[in-house]
Short mmCIF file of the C-alpha atoms (twelve columns), coordinates in Angstrom:
data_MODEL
# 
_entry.id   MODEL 
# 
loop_
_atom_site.group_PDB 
_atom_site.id 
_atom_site.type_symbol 
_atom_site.label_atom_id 
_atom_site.label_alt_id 
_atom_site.label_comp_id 
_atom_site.label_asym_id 
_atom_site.label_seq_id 
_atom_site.Cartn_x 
_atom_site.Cartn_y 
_atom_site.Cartn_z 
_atom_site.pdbx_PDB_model_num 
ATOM 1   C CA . UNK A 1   -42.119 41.664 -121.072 1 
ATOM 2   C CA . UNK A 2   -45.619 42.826 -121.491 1 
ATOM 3   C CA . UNK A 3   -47.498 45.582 -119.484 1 
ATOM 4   C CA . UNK A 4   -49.545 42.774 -117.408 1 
ATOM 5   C CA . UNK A 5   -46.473 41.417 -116.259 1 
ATOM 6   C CA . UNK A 6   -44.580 44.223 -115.720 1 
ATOM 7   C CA . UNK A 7   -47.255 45.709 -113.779 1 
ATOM 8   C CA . UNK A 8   -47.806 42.040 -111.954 1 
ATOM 9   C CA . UNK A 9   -44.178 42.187 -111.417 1 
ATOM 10  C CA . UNK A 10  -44.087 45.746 -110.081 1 
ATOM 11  C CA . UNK A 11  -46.705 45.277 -106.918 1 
ATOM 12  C CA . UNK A 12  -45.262 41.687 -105.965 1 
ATOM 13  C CA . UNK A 13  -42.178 44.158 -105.349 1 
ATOM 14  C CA . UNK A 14  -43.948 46.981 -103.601 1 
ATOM 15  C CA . UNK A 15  -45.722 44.263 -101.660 1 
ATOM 16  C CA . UNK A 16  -42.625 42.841 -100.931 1 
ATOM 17  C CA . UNK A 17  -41.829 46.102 -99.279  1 
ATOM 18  C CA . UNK A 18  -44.399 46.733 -97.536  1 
ATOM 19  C CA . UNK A 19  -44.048 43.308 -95.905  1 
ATOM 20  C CA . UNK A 20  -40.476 43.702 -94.892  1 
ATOM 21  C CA . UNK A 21  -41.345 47.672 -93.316  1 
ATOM 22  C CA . UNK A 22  -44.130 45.771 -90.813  1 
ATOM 23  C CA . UNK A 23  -41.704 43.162 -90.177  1 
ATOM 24  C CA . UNK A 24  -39.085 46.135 -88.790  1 
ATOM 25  C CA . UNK A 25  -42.378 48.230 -87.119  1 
ATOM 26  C CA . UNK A 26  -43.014 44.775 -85.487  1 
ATOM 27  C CA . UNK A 27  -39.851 43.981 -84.306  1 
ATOM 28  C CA . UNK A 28  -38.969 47.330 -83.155  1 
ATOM 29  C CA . UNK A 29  -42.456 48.372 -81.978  1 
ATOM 30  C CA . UNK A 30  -43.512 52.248 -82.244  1 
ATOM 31  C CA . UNK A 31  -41.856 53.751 -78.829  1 
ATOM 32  C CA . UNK A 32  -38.763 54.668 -77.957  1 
ATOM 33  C CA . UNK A 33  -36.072 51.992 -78.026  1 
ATOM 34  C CA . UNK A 34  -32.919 53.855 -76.181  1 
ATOM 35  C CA . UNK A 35  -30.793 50.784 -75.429  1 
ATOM 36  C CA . UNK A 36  -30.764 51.722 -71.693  1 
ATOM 37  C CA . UNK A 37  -35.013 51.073 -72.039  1 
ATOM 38  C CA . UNK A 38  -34.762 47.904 -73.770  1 
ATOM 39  C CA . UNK A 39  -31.198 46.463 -73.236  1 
ATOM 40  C CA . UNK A 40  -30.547 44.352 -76.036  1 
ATOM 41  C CA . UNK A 41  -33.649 43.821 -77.820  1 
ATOM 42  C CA . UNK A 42  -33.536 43.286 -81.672  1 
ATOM 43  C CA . UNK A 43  -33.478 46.289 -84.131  1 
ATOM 44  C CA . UNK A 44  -34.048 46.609 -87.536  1 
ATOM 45  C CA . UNK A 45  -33.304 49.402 -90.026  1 
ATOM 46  C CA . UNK A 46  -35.152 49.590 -93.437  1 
ATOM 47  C CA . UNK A 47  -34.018 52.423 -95.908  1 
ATOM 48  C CA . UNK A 48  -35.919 52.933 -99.440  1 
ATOM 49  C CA . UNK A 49  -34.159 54.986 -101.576 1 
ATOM 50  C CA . UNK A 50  -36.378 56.012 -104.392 1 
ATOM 51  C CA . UNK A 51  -33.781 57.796 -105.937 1 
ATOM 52  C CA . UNK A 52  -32.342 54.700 -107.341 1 
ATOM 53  C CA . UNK A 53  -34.993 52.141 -106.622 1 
ATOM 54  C CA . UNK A 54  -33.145 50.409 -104.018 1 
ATOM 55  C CA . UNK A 55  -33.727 48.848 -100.195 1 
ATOM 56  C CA . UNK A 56  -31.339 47.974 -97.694  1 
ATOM 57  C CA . UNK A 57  -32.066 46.848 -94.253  1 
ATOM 58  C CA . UNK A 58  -29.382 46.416 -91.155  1 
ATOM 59  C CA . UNK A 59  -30.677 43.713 -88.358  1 
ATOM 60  C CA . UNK A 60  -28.974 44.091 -85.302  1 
ATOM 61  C CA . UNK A 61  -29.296 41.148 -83.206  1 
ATOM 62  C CA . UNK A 62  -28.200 42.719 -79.568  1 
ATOM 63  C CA . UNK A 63  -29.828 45.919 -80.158  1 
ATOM 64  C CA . UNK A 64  -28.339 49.164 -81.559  1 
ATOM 65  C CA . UNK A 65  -25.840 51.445 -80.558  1 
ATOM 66  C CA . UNK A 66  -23.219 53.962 -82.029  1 
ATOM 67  C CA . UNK A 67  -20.717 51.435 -81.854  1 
ATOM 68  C CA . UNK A 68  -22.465 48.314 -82.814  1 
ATOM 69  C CA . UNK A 69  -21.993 46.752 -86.194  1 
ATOM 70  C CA . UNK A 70  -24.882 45.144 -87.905  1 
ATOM 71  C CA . UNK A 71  -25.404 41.381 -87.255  1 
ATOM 72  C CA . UNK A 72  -26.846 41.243 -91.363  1 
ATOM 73  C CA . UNK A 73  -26.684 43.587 -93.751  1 
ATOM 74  C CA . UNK A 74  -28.637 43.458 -97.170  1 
ATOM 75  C CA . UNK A 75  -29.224 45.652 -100.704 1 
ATOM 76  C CA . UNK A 76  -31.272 45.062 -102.856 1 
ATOM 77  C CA . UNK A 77  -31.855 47.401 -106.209 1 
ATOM 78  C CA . UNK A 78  -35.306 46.691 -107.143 1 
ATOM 79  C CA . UNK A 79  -34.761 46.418 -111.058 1 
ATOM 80  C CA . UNK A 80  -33.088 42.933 -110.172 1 
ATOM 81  C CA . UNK A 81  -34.907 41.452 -107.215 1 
ATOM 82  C CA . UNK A 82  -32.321 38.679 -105.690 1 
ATOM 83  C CA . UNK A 83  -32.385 39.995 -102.405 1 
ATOM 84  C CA . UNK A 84  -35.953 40.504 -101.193 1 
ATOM 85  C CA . UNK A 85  -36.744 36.970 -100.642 1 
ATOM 86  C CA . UNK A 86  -33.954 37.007 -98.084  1 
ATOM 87  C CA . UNK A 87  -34.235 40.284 -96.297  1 
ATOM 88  C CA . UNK A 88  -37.726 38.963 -95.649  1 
ATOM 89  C CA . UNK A 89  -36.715 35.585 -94.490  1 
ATOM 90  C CA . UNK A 90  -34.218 37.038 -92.048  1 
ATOM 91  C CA . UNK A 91  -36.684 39.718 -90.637  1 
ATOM 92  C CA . UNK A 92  -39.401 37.152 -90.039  1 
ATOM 93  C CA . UNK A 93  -37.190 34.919 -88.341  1 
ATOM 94  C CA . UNK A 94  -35.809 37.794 -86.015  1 
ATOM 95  C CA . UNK A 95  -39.686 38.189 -84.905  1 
ATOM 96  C CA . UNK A 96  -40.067 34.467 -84.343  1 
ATOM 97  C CA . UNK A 97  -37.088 34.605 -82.195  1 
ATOM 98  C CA . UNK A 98  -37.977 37.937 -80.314  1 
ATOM 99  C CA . UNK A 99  -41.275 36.347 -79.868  1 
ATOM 100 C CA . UNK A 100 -40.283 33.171 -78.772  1 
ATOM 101 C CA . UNK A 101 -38.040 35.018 -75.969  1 
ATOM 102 C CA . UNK A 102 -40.725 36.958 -75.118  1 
ATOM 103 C CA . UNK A 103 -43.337 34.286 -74.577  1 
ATOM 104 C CA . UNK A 104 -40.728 32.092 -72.220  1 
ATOM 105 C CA . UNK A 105 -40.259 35.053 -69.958  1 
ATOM 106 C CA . UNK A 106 -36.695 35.253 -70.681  1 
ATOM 107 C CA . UNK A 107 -37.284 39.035 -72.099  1 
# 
């Protein structure tokens, strides 16, 4: 692979990043989200760990606790790219869905 399309290759994935981190700050919003504020709304988890390239996010439908286990889980090492397409398919359709609540005044 050349240098144009390693590079091209490169900031599709950091874009592909930085799409999936606004996804979580949307869903989960800036302030505090104590589960006895917000009862069950969605949370997401993104973690980059530049040690070894990789990202895995946690999507917890009902909202997070200590005990709750995590409705998806995905991990994705960056140097093969299978996973990206779907951690952002699943985080944009956990907005549409919090939205959608939202906007029927069942939320």
């Amino acid at each position: 692979m050349n240098k144009r399309l390693k590079r091209k290759a490169e900031k599709r994935r950091r874009q592909q990043i930085c799409e999936a981190l606004d996804l979580c700050l949307q869903i989960n919003g800036l302030q505090e989200s104590k589960r006895e504020l917000t009862g069950d709304h969605p949370t997401a988890f993104l973690n980059f760990w530049g040690h070894s390239g990789t990202v895995d996010a946690n999507i917890y439908a009902s909202g997070w606790s200590r005990e709750a286990i995590a409705t998806r889980h995905f991990k994705e090492c960056l140097d093969r790219p299978r996973k990206m397409g779907q951690i952002l398919c699943e985080l944009r359709q956990l907005k549409k869905d919090l939205h959608s609540c939202s906007c029927d005044g069942s939320r």
